[in-house]
mmCIF file of C-alpha atoms in Angstrom:
data_model
loop_
_atom_site.group_PDB
_atom_site.id
_atom_site.type_symbol
_atom_site.label_atom_id
_atom_site.label_comp_id
_atom_site.label_asym_id
_atom_site.label_seq_id
_atom_site.Cartn_x
_atom_site.Cartn_y
_atom_site.Cartn_z
ATOM 1 C CA UNK R 1 4.707 59.679 -68.667
ATOM 2 C CA UNK R 2 7.539 57.544 -67.387
ATOM 3 C CA UNK R 3 6.236 57.926 -63.823
ATOM 4 C CA UNK R 4 2.772 56.797 -64.888
ATOM 5 C CA UNK R 5 4.144 53.735 -66.625
ATOM 6 C CA UNK R 6 6.189 52.841 -63.571
ATOM 7 C CA UNK R 7 3.089 53.103 -61.336
ATOM 8 C CA UNK R 8 1.091 50.802 -63.625
ATOM 9 C CA UNK R 9 3.876 48.217 -63.587
ATOM 10 C CA UNK R 10 4.072 48.276 -59.782
ATOM 11 C CA UNK R 11 0.348 47.775 -59.462
ATOM 12 C CA UNK R 12 0.505 44.859 -61.874
ATOM 13 C CA UNK R 13 3.268 43.202 -59.903
ATOM 14 C CA UNK R 14 1.298 43.672 -56.653
ATOM 15 C CA UNK R 15 -1.786 42.069 -58.149
ATOM 16 C CA UNK R 16 0.344 39.281 -59.535
ATOM 17 C CA UNK R 17 1.951 38.492 -56.204
ATOM 18 C CA UNK R 18 -1.399 38.601 -54.387
ATOM 19 C CA UNK R 19 -3.131 36.204 -56.751
ATOM 20 C CA UNK R 20 -3.011 33.337 -54.189
ATOM 21 C CA UNK R 21 -4.898 34.237 -51.052
ATOM 22 C CA UNK R 22 -6.034 32.423 -47.892
ATOM 23 C CA UNK R 23 -9.624 33.313 -47.152
ATOM 24 C CA UNK R 24 -9.737 31.988 -43.588
ATOM 25 C CA UNK R 25 -9.188 34.769 -41.049
ATOM 26 C CA UNK R 26 -6.766 34.461 -38.176
ATOM 27 C CA UNK R 27 -8.541 33.290 -35.042
ATOM 28 C CA UNK R 28 -8.286 31.719 -31.579
ATOM 29 C CA UNK R 29 -9.754 28.309 -30.853
ATOM 30 C CA UNK R 30 -10.442 26.773 -27.424
ATOM 31 C CA UNK R 31 -11.051 23.068 -27.036
ATOM 32 C CA UNK R 32 -11.236 20.575 -24.191
ATOM 33 C CA UNK R 33 -8.580 17.979 -23.552
ATOM 34 C CA UNK R 34 -9.338 14.769 -25.431
ATOM 35 C CA UNK R 35 -11.504 16.452 -28.048
ATOM 36 C CA UNK R 36 -10.735 17.119 -31.740
ATOM 37 C CA UNK R 37 -9.716 20.565 -32.937
ATOM 38 C CA UNK R 38 -10.612 21.695 -36.452
ATOM 39 C CA UNK R 39 -8.073 24.205 -37.811
ATOM 40 C CA UNK R 40 -9.426 25.828 -41.016
ATOM 41 C CA UNK R 41 -7.225 26.958 -43.898
ATOM 42 C CA UNK R 42 -9.004 27.661 -47.190
ATOM 43 C CA UNK R 43 -7.357 29.375 -50.133
ATOM 44 C CA UNK R 44 -8.014 30.553 -53.701
ATOM 45 C CA UNK R 45 -5.678 30.527 -56.696
ATOM 46 C CA UNK R 46 -5.264 32.977 -59.529
ATOM 47 C CA UNK R 47 -4.770 32.220 -63.217
ATOM 48 C CA UNK R 48 -1.141 33.151 -62.887
ATOM 49 C CA UNK R 49 -0.458 30.488 -60.238
ATOM 50 C CA UNK R 50 0.875 27.678 -62.382
ATOM 51 C CA UNK R 51 3.614 26.200 -60.207
ATOM 52 C CA UNK R 52 3.382 22.991 -58.098
ATOM 53 C CA UNK R 53 1.154 23.168 -55.021
ATOM 54 C CA UNK R 54 2.893 22.963 -51.654
ATOM 55 C CA UNK R 55 1.033 23.062 -48.304
ATOM 56 C CA UNK R 56 2.791 23.176 -44.955
ATOM 57 C CA UNK R 57 1.519 23.357 -41.357
ATOM 58 C CA UNK R 58 3.880 24.500 -38.604
ATOM 59 C CA UNK R 59 3.495 24.598 -34.816
ATOM 60 C CA UNK R 60 5.069 27.235 -32.614
ATOM 61 C CA UNK R 61 4.777 25.682 -29.116
ATOM 62 C CA UNK R 62 3.706 27.784 -26.144
ATOM 63 C CA UNK R 63 7.136 27.091 -24.710
ATOM 64 C CA UNK R 64 9.277 29.680 -26.446
ATOM 65 C CA UNK R 65 12.371 27.542 -25.921
ATOM 66 C CA UNK R 66 11.204 25.187 -28.683
ATOM 67 C CA UNK R 67 11.610 26.028 -32.370
ATOM 68 C CA UNK R 68 8.838 25.835 -34.932
ATOM 69 C CA UNK R 69 7.964 22.269 -35.895
ATOM 70 C CA UNK R 70 6.574 21.038 -39.213
ATOM 71 C CA UNK R 71 3.619 18.804 -38.306
ATOM 72 C CA UNK R 72 2.242 17.893 -41.763
ATOM 73 C CA UNK R 73 3.279 18.582 -45.361
ATOM 74 C CA UNK R 74 1.817 18.210 -48.830
ATOM 75 C CA UNK R 75 4.274 18.317 -51.714
ATOM 76 C CA UNK R 76 4.500 16.588 -55.095
ATOM 77 C CA UNK R 77 1.002 15.149 -54.652
ATOM 78 C CA UNK R 78 2.121 13.291 -51.485
ATOM 79 C CA UNK R 79 1.281 13.782 -47.793
ATOM 80 C CA UNK R 80 3.942 13.583 -45.076
ATOM 81 C CA UNK R 81 2.577 13.531 -41.511
ATOM 82 C CA UNK R 82 5.388 11.982 -39.477
ATOM 83 C CA UNK R 83 7.543 15.053 -38.914
ATOM 84 C CA UNK R 84 6.511 15.802 -35.330
ATOM 85 C CA UNK R 85 6.589 12.851 -32.942
ATOM 86 C CA UNK R 86 4.170 14.375 -30.377
ATOM 87 C CA UNK R 87 1.430 14.650 -33.016
ATOM 88 C CA UNK R 88 2.216 11.535 -35.011
ATOM 89 C CA UNK R 89 -1.018 9.786 -35.949
ATOM 90 C CA UNK R 90 -3.169 12.624 -34.552
ATOM 91 C CA UNK R 91 -3.040 15.228 -37.349
ATOM 92 C CA UNK R 92 -4.784 14.799 -40.721
ATOM 93 C CA UNK R 93 -5.976 16.871 -43.691
ATOM 94 C CA UNK R 94 -9.762 17.139 -43.770
ATOM 95 C CA UNK R 95 -9.987 17.140 -47.566
ATOM 96 C CA UNK R 96 -9.013 14.331 -49.892
ATOM 97 C CA UNK R 97 -8.463 16.825 -52.744
ATOM 98 C CA UNK R 98 -6.178 19.579 -51.542
ATOM 99 C CA UNK R 99 -6.086 21.224 -54.982
ATOM 100 C CA UNK R 100 -9.714 22.200 -54.501
ATOM 101 C CA UNK R 101 -8.605 24.962 -52.139
ATOM 102 C CA UNK R 102 -9.040 23.374 -48.676
ATOM 103 C CA UNK R 103 -5.874 22.826 -46.604
ATOM 104 C CA UNK R 104 -7.704 22.511 -43.247
ATOM 105 C CA UNK R 105 -6.553 19.916 -40.691
ATOM 106 C CA UNK R 106 -7.940 18.040 -37.683
ATOM 107 C CA UNK R 107 -5.927 17.456 -34.495
ATOM 108 C CA UNK R 108 -7.456 14.552 -32.555
ATOM 109 C CA UNK R 109 -7.244 13.572 -28.873
ATOM 110 C CA UNK R 110 -5.991 16.973 -27.802
ATOM 111 C CA UNK R 111 -3.372 17.180 -25.057
ATOM 112 C CA UNK R 112 -2.047 20.094 -23.063
ATOM 113 C CA UNK R 113 1.196 19.817 -25.024
ATOM 114 C CA UNK R 114 -0.742 20.749 -28.194
ATOM 115 C CA UNK R 115 -1.208 24.331 -27.008
ATOM 116 C CA UNK R 116 0.480 26.816 -29.324
ATOM 117 C CA UNK R 117 0.256 28.802 -32.548
ATOM 118 C CA UNK R 118 -0.435 26.859 -35.751
ATOM 119 C CA UNK R 119 0.538 28.385 -39.088
ATOM 120 C CA UNK R 120 -0.815 27.340 -42.492
ATOM 121 C CA UNK R 121 1.434 28.072 -45.514
ATOM 122 C CA UNK R 122 0.264 27.601 -49.096
ATOM 123 C CA UNK R 123 2.564 28.071 -52.079
ATOM 124 C CA UNK R 124 1.844 27.781 -55.790
ATOM 125 C CA UNK R 125 4.408 29.761 -57.664
ATOM 126 C CA UNK R 126 4.440 32.558 -57.950
ATOM 127 C CA UNK R 127 1.687 32.918 -55.289
ATOM 128 C CA UNK R 128 2.350 32.465 -51.561
ATOM 129 C CA UNK R 129 0.021 32.857 -48.565
ATOM 130 C CA UNK R 130 -0.123 32.042 -44.796
ATOM 131 C CA UNK R 131 -2.438 32.376 -41.815
ATOM 132 C CA UNK R 132 -2.023 31.757 -38.057
ATOM 133 C CA UNK R 133 -4.428 30.123 -35.619
ATOM 134 C CA UNK R 134 -4.036 30.171 -31.838
ATOM 135 C CA UNK R 135 -5.073 26.876 -30.189
ATOM 136 C CA UNK R 136 -5.775 26.617 -26.474
ATOM 137 C CA UNK R 137 -6.455 23.278 -24.806
ATOM 138 C CA UNK R 138 -8.471 23.392 -21.570
ATOM 139 C CA UNK R 139 -9.368 20.681 -19.070
ATOM 140 C CA UNK R 140 -13.007 20.168 -18.182
ATOM 141 C CA UNK R 141 -13.899 20.124 -14.479
ATOM 142 C CA UNK R 142 -14.098 16.512 -13.296
ATOM 143 C CA UNK R 143 -13.886 14.399 -10.165
ATOM 144 C CA UNK R 144 -15.912 16.897 -8.112
ATOM 145 C CA UNK R 145 -15.933 16.064 -4.394
ATOM 146 C CA UNK R 146 -18.472 17.551 -1.959
ATOM 147 C CA UNK R 147 -17.998 17.089 1.791
ATOM 148 C CA UNK R 148 -18.615 18.635 5.217
ATOM 149 C CA UNK R 149 -15.706 19.913 7.258
ATOM 150 C CA UNK R 150 -16.797 19.892 10.909
ATOM 151 C CA UNK R 151 -19.493 18.496 13.196
ATOM 152 C CA UNK R 152 -23.105 18.565 11.938
ATOM 153 C CA UNK R 153 -24.624 19.482 15.320
ATOM 154 C CA UNK R 154 -27.083 22.152 16.315
ATOM 155 C CA UNK R 155 -25.273 25.356 17.254
ATOM 156 C CA UNK R 156 -21.941 24.272 15.770
ATOM 157 C CA UNK R 157 -19.900 25.861 12.995
ATOM 158 C CA UNK R 158 -18.765 23.899 9.943
ATOM 159 C CA UNK R 159 -18.042 24.295 6.243
ATOM 160 C CA UNK R 160 -19.504 22.893 3.033
ATOM 161 C CA UNK R 161 -16.719 22.307 0.516
ATOM 162 C CA UNK R 162 -16.702 21.614 -3.218
ATOM 163 C CA UNK R 163 -13.390 20.557 -4.782
ATOM 164 C CA UNK R 164 -12.747 19.439 -8.389
ATOM 165 C CA UNK R 165 -9.959 16.947 -9.024
ATOM 166 C CA UNK R 166 -8.996 18.752 -12.218
ATOM 167 C CA UNK R 167 -10.176 21.651 -14.356
ATOM 168 C CA UNK R 168 -8.634 24.599 -16.159
ATOM 169 C CA UNK R 169 -9.039 28.033 -14.672
ATOM 170 C CA UNK R 170 -11.074 30.104 -14.371
ATOM 171 C CA UNK R 171 -13.670 27.972 -12.567
ATOM 172 C CA UNK R 172 -17.175 29.065 -11.594
ATOM 173 C CA UNK R 173 -19.121 27.533 -8.681
ATOM 174 C CA UNK R 174 -22.888 27.348 -8.169
ATOM 175 C CA UNK R 175 -24.562 25.980 -4.992
ATOM 176 C CA UNK R 176 -28.230 24.958 -4.882
ATOM 177 C CA UNK R 177 -30.519 23.376 -2.304
ATOM 178 C CA UNK R 178 -32.528 20.547 -3.844
ATOM 179 C CA UNK R 179 -34.695 19.242 -0.977
ATOM 180 C CA UNK R 180 -36.925 20.479 1.837
ATOM 181 C CA UNK R 181 -37.223 24.234 1.717
ATOM 182 C CA UNK R 182 -35.192 25.404 -1.260
ATOM 183 C CA UNK R 183 -34.738 28.788 0.318
ATOM 184 C CA UNK R 184 -31.141 29.335 1.314
ATOM 185 C CA UNK R 185 -30.112 31.207 4.457
ATOM 186 C CA UNK R 186 -29.426 34.871 3.772
ATOM 187 C CA UNK R 187 -25.940 34.617 5.282
ATOM 188 C CA UNK R 188 -25.024 32.027 2.654
ATOM 189 C CA UNK R 189 -25.853 34.119 -0.413
ATOM 190 C CA UNK R 190 -22.447 35.845 -0.772
ATOM 191 C CA UNK R 191 -20.757 32.433 -0.833
ATOM 192 C CA UNK R 192 -23.075 30.617 -3.235
ATOM 193 C CA UNK R 193 -20.548 31.138 -6.055
ATOM 194 C CA UNK R 194 -17.472 30.071 -4.069
ATOM 195 C CA UNK R 195 -16.025 26.607 -3.423
ATOM 196 C CA UNK R 196 -16.610 26.920 0.363
ATOM 197 C CA UNK R 197 -19.716 27.903 2.349
ATOM 198 C CA UNK R 198 -19.122 28.754 6.008
ATOM 199 C CA UNK R 199 -22.016 27.733 8.262
ATOM 200 C CA UNK R 200 -22.391 29.533 11.613
ATOM 201 C CA UNK R 201 -24.640 28.440 14.503
ATOM 202 C CA UNK R 202 -26.281 25.641 12.530
ATOM 203 C CA UNK R 203 -29.978 24.833 12.909
ATOM 204 C CA UNK R 204 -32.156 21.942 11.713
ATOM 205 C CA UNK R 205 -33.510 24.192 8.939
ATOM 206 C CA UNK R 206 -30.178 23.824 7.179
ATOM 207 C CA UNK R 207 -30.704 20.083 6.718
ATOM 208 C CA UNK R 208 -31.233 18.897 3.151
ATOM 209 C CA UNK R 209 -29.535 17.909 -0.094
ATOM 210 C CA UNK R 210 -27.264 20.395 -1.812
ATOM 211 C CA UNK R 211 -25.626 20.393 -5.249
ATOM 212 C CA UNK R 212 -22.418 22.085 -6.328
ATOM 213 C CA UNK R 213 -21.785 22.709 -10.047
ATOM 214 C CA UNK R 214 -18.320 23.634 -11.296
ATOM 215 C CA UNK R 215 -17.938 25.183 -14.757
ATOM 216 C CA UNK R 216 -15.298 26.559 -17.069
ATOM 217 C CA UNK R 217 -15.274 27.548 -20.753
ATOM 218 C CA UNK R 218 -15.184 23.966 -22.049
ATOM 219 C CA UNK R 219 -17.380 21.966 -19.672
ATOM 220 C CA UNK R 220 -18.936 21.402 -16.252
ATOM 221 C CA UNK R 221 -19.401 18.768 -13.556
ATOM 222 C CA UNK R 222 -21.574 18.385 -10.445
ATOM 223 C CA UNK R 223 -21.636 16.694 -7.045
ATOM 224 C CA UNK R 224 -24.315 16.202 -4.368
ATOM 225 C CA UNK R 225 -24.089 16.670 -0.602
ATOM 226 C CA UNK R 226 -26.469 15.522 2.155
ATOM 227 C CA UNK R 227 -26.544 17.701 5.289
ATOM 228 C CA UNK R 228 -28.248 16.474 8.494
ATOM 229 C CA UNK R 229 -28.063 18.852 11.447
ATOM 230 C CA UNK R 230 -28.639 16.812 14.645
ATOM 231 C CA UNK R 231 -28.706 17.527 18.418
ATOM 232 C CA UNK R 232 -25.355 17.473 20.219
ATOM 233 C CA UNK R 233 -24.181 14.035 21.286
ATOM 234 C CA UNK R 234 -23.272 12.965 24.855
ATOM 235 C CA UNK R 235 -19.563 13.628 24.621
ATOM 236 C CA UNK R 236 -18.870 12.769 28.284
ATOM 237 C CA UNK R 237 -20.372 9.293 27.868
ATOM 238 C CA UNK R 238 -18.490 8.800 24.634
ATOM 239 C CA UNK R 239 -15.189 9.757 26.263
ATOM 240 C CA UNK R 240 -15.866 7.522 29.302
ATOM 241 C CA UNK R 241 -16.714 4.597 27.042
ATOM 242 C CA UNK R 242 -13.538 5.129 25.057
ATOM 243 C CA UNK R 243 -11.433 5.224 28.254
ATOM 244 C CA UNK R 244 -13.038 2.051 29.664
ATOM 245 C CA UNK R 245 -12.597 0.258 26.373
ATOM 246 C CA UNK R 246 -8.944 1.236 26.284
ATOM 247 C CA UNK R 247 -8.351 -0.001 29.843
ATOM 248 C CA UNK R 248 -10.048 -3.327 29.138
ATOM 249 C CA UNK R 249 -7.927 -3.745 26.056
ATOM 250 C CA UNK R 250 -4.765 -3.078 28.074
ATOM 251 C CA UNK R 251 -5.807 -5.603 30.754
ATOM 252 C CA UNK R 252 -6.516 -8.223 28.117
ATOM 253 C CA UNK R 253 -3.136 -7.616 26.502
ATOM 254 C CA UNK R 254 -1.450 -7.914 29.929
ATOM 255 C CA UNK R 255 -3.155 -11.249 30.625
ATOM 256 C CA UNK R 256 -2.101 -12.613 27.266
ATOM 257 C CA UNK R 257 1.505 -11.556 27.868
ATOM 258 C CA UNK R 258 1.479 -13.089 31.388
ATOM 259 C CA UNK R 259 0.086 -16.434 30.161
ATOM 260 C CA UNK R 260 2.624 -16.599 27.348
ATOM 261 C CA UNK R 261 5.473 -15.816 29.753
ATOM 262 C CA UNK R 262 4.294 -18.462 32.233
ATOM 263 C CA UNK R 263 4.002 -21.108 29.550
ATOM 264 C CA UNK R 264 7.508 -20.352 28.320
ATOM 265 C CA UNK R 265 8.911 -20.716 31.846
ATOM 266 C CA UNK R 266 7.204 -24.105 32.290
ATOM 267 C CA UNK R 267 8.542 -25.338 28.970
ATOM 268 C CA UNK R 268 12.028 -24.139 29.869
ATOM 269 C CA UNK R 269 11.848 -25.935 33.280
ATOM 270 C CA UNK R 270 10.708 -29.187 31.690
ATOM 271 C CA UNK R 271 13.589 -29.045 29.210
ATOM 272 C CA UNK R 272 16.123 -28.480 32.030
ATOM 273 C CA UNK R 273 14.768 -31.402 34.120
ATOM 274 C CA UNK R 274 14.756 -33.717 31.141
ATOM 275 C CA UNK R 275 18.328 -32.735 30.396
ATOM 276 C CA UNK R 276 19.488 -33.548 33.976
ATOM 277 C CA UNK R 277 18.029 -37.121 34.009
ATOM 278 C CA UNK R 278 20.480 -39.648 32.558
ATOM 279 C CA UNK R 279 18.882 -42.593 30.911
ATOM 280 C CA UNK R 280 21.935 -44.919 31.414
ATOM 281 C CA UNK R 281 21.848 -44.707 35.280
ATOM 282 C CA UNK R 282 19.524 -47.301 36.930
ATOM 283 C CA UNK R 283 17.201 -46.190 39.750
ATOM 284 C CA UNK R 284 18.601 -46.518 43.341
ATOM 285 C CA UNK R 285 17.836 -49.694 45.269
ATOM 286 C CA UNK R 286 15.860 -49.650 48.481
ATOM 287 C CA UNK R 287 17.636 -50.302 51.795
ATOM 288 C CA UNK R 288 15.705 -53.483 52.432
ATOM 289 C CA UNK R 289 16.640 -55.021 49.098
ATOM 290 C CA UNK R 290 20.265 -53.984 49.657
ATOM 291 C CA UNK R 291 20.378 -55.697 53.027
ATOM 292 C CA UNK R 292 18.772 -58.858 51.715
ATOM 293 C CA UNK R 293 21.188 -58.972 48.818
ATOM 294 C CA UNK R 294 24.112 -58.511 51.186
ATOM 295 C CA UNK R 295 22.993 -61.300 53.515
ATOM 296 C CA UNK R 296 22.229 -63.589 50.618
ATOM 297 C CA UNK R 297 25.707 -63.123 49.191
ATOM 298 C CA UNK R 298 27.229 -63.877 52.600
ATOM 299 C CA UNK R 299 25.285 -67.108 52.980
ATOM 300 C CA UNK R 300 26.366 -68.189 49.534
ATOM 301 C CA UNK R 301 29.971 -67.488 50.315
ATOM 302 C CA UNK R 302 29.745 -69.371 53.665
ATOM 303 C CA UNK R 303 28.428 -72.458 51.975
ATOM 304 C CA UNK R 304 31.472 -72.664 49.744
ATOM 305 C CA UNK R 305 34.134 -72.035 52.413
ATOM 306 C CA UNK R 306 36.451 -74.722 53.801
ATOM 307 C CA UNK R 307 37.686 -75.045 57.384
ATOM 308 C CA UNK R 308 41.031 -73.601 56.364
ATOM 309 C CA UNK R 309 39.636 -70.133 55.729
ATOM 310 C CA UNK R 310 36.819 -70.215 58.264
ATOM 311 C CA UNK R 311 38.803 -68.443 60.928
ATOM 312 C CA UNK R 312 39.595 -65.410 58.767
ATOM 313 C CA UNK R 313 36.067 -65.125 57.530
ATOM 314 C CA UNK R 314 34.599 -65.159 61.016
ATOM 315 C CA UNK R 315 36.688 -62.156 61.916
ATOM 316 C CA UNK R 316 35.983 -60.015 58.898
ATOM 317 C CA UNK R 317 32.842 -60.845 56.936
ATOM 318 C CA UNK R 318 30.302 -60.325 59.682
ATOM 319 C CA UNK R 319 31.852 -57.066 60.650
ATOM 320 C CA UNK R 320 31.502 -55.668 57.094
ATOM 321 C CA UNK R 321 27.690 -55.399 57.157
ATOM 322 C CA UNK R 322 27.003 -51.627 56.942
ATOM 323 C CA UNK R 323 25.198 -50.175 59.872
ATOM 324 C CA UNK R 324 23.276 -47.848 57.552
ATOM 325 C CA UNK R 325 21.460 -50.839 56.028
ATOM 326 C CA UNK R 326 19.913 -51.637 59.406
ATOM 327 C CA UNK R 327 18.386 -48.608 61.034
ATOM 328 C CA UNK R 328 17.975 -50.339 64.362
ATOM 329 C CA UNK R 329 19.803 -50.285 67.730
ATOM 330 C CA UNK R 330 22.629 -52.894 67.626
ATOM 331 C CA UNK R 331 21.701 -53.988 71.188
ATOM 332 C CA UNK R 332 18.180 -54.880 70.135
ATOM 333 C CA UNK R 333 19.240 -57.253 67.412
ATOM 334 C CA UNK R 334 19.213 -60.894 68.591
ATOM 335 C CA UNK R 335 20.360 -63.663 66.384
ATOM 336 C CA UNK R 336 19.282 -67.168 67.514
ATOM 337 C CA UNK R 337 21.966 -69.688 68.141
ATOM 338 C CA UNK R 338 21.715 -72.237 65.429
ATOM 339 C CA UNK R 339 23.878 -74.761 63.915
ATOM 340 C CA UNK R 340 23.688 -75.044 60.220
ATOM 341 C CA UNK R 341 24.758 -78.328 58.835
ATOM 342 C CA UNK R 342 27.121 -78.093 56.029
ATOM 343 C CA UNK R 343 26.095 -79.708 52.841
ATOM 344 C CA UNK R 344 27.252 -83.280 52.172
ATOM 345 C CA UNK R 345 30.514 -82.649 50.527
ATOM 346 C CA UNK R 346 31.935 -86.129 50.932
ATOM 347 C CA UNK R 347 31.004 -86.953 47.444
ATOM 348 C CA UNK R 348 33.010 -83.974 46.249
ATOM 349 C CA UNK R 349 35.915 -84.784 48.540
ATOM 350 C CA UNK R 350 35.346 -81.918 50.933
ATOM 351 C CA UNK R 351 35.220 -82.022 54.755
ATOM 352 C CA UNK R 352 31.904 -80.943 56.291
ATOM 353 C CA UNK R 353 32.102 -78.031 58.728
ATOM 354 C CA UNK R 354 29.809 -76.349 61.202
ATOM 355 C CA UNK R 355 28.736 -72.737 60.521
ATOM 356 C CA UNK R 356 29.205 -70.634 63.629
ATOM 357 C CA UNK R 357 26.484 -68.422 65.018
ATOM 358 C CA UNK R 358 26.848 -65.015 66.566
ATOM 359 C CA UNK R 359 25.785 -64.293 70.118
ATOM 360 C CA UNK R 360 24.293 -61.052 71.534
ATOM 361 C CA UNK R 361 27.692 -59.627 72.393
ATOM 362 C CA UNK R 362 28.989 -60.268 68.900
ATOM 363 C CA UNK R 363 31.236 -63.294 69.713
ATOM 364 C CA UNK R 364 31.312 -66.395 67.597
ATOM 365 C CA UNK R 365 29.700 -69.512 69.186
#
C-alpha cells in the first residue's frame, strides 16, 4: 500500500513538472545571406503554472570558442534585445502578446556570423521548457562569369569556363546550347554538369550561344557565352606586321632623341658664346681709321709747336708711325715736298715757323 501511494505521488509530480511544454519540434533551418530567418517557439501552459512568465533566446555560435550569448529576453512584461551586439536591431519577437503562447523570433538581414544553434527557453513557475533550432546561413551563387580560355579557331583546343564570384557549396552546374542546333557534341555530355568544358578539335558546328546555370540549396544564377569558331588567322603576317611596327616605333623614338639632343647642344653653344662676349668692350677699329686718326693727331700737334721744340719732334714723331698701319712697301711711299705755312700767330705773340717735309730717303727737308 505504501509503495502504491509513493508511485501515485511520483506520477503526480511528473505531470506537475511537465505542465509547461513547447510544442515546436527541434529542427534545422537553411536560409540565404541577407534574408530573414523565422525561428518558431510555441508553448502551452498548465493550470498549475502561476508564476511570472520569462522567455529567453540564446545563441551557441558555430565557433566553439565562444560562450552562449543571450540575444533577446522577456521578463517582467518587458523586452530586452540589446544583449548581443552582433544581432542588435536584427532580432525581434513575432508576437505582440507573448502570454498567448508564441515566443517565436525573426532574425533579419542574415549574415554568415549568425550561423549557430538557437535555444528557446520558457519559464513560468513551476513549469520550464526549452527547444533548440539549428540555423545555417548560405550564400546564393552570384557574379557568374562565362568565358573562353584559348583560341576559337577551327581545329584548335580550348575550354569553356563558368565561374561564380561567390556561392556556398555544394554548387551544381548546368550547360545548355541556346542557338543554332541545340544538340550538343557527344564528347561534351560528361562535362555538362561541371564548371569547365574541354573542347577538342573545334569545328564550326560548335558555334552558338551557351548558358551556364549555377545552383545551390538557396538560389541560382546564370551567365551567357557566345562561341564563334573561325578559320585560322595568318599568323606569319601578323607576326611580320608586329615586328615592322616595333622597328618603326624604335626609329621614331631614335629620331626624337637625336633632335632633342641636337637642340640642347645648340642652346648650350649659344649660351657659351653669349657669355664670352663682353658688353663693355667696344668693337676694334679698322686699320684705315687708325692711320687717319694717327696722322690727324700729328698734324694737330705740329700746328701748336714752337721753333724751340721743332728739332726734337722732327727726330721722333715721324718715326713713331707704326708700320703695321700701312701695309705697303716703305720704298713705294712718296711724300710730296711741300711747305705748309704756319698759321698767323703774330696776334697771339708767337713766331711763325715752316713745317718741314720728308723726302724719299726719310730725311727732313
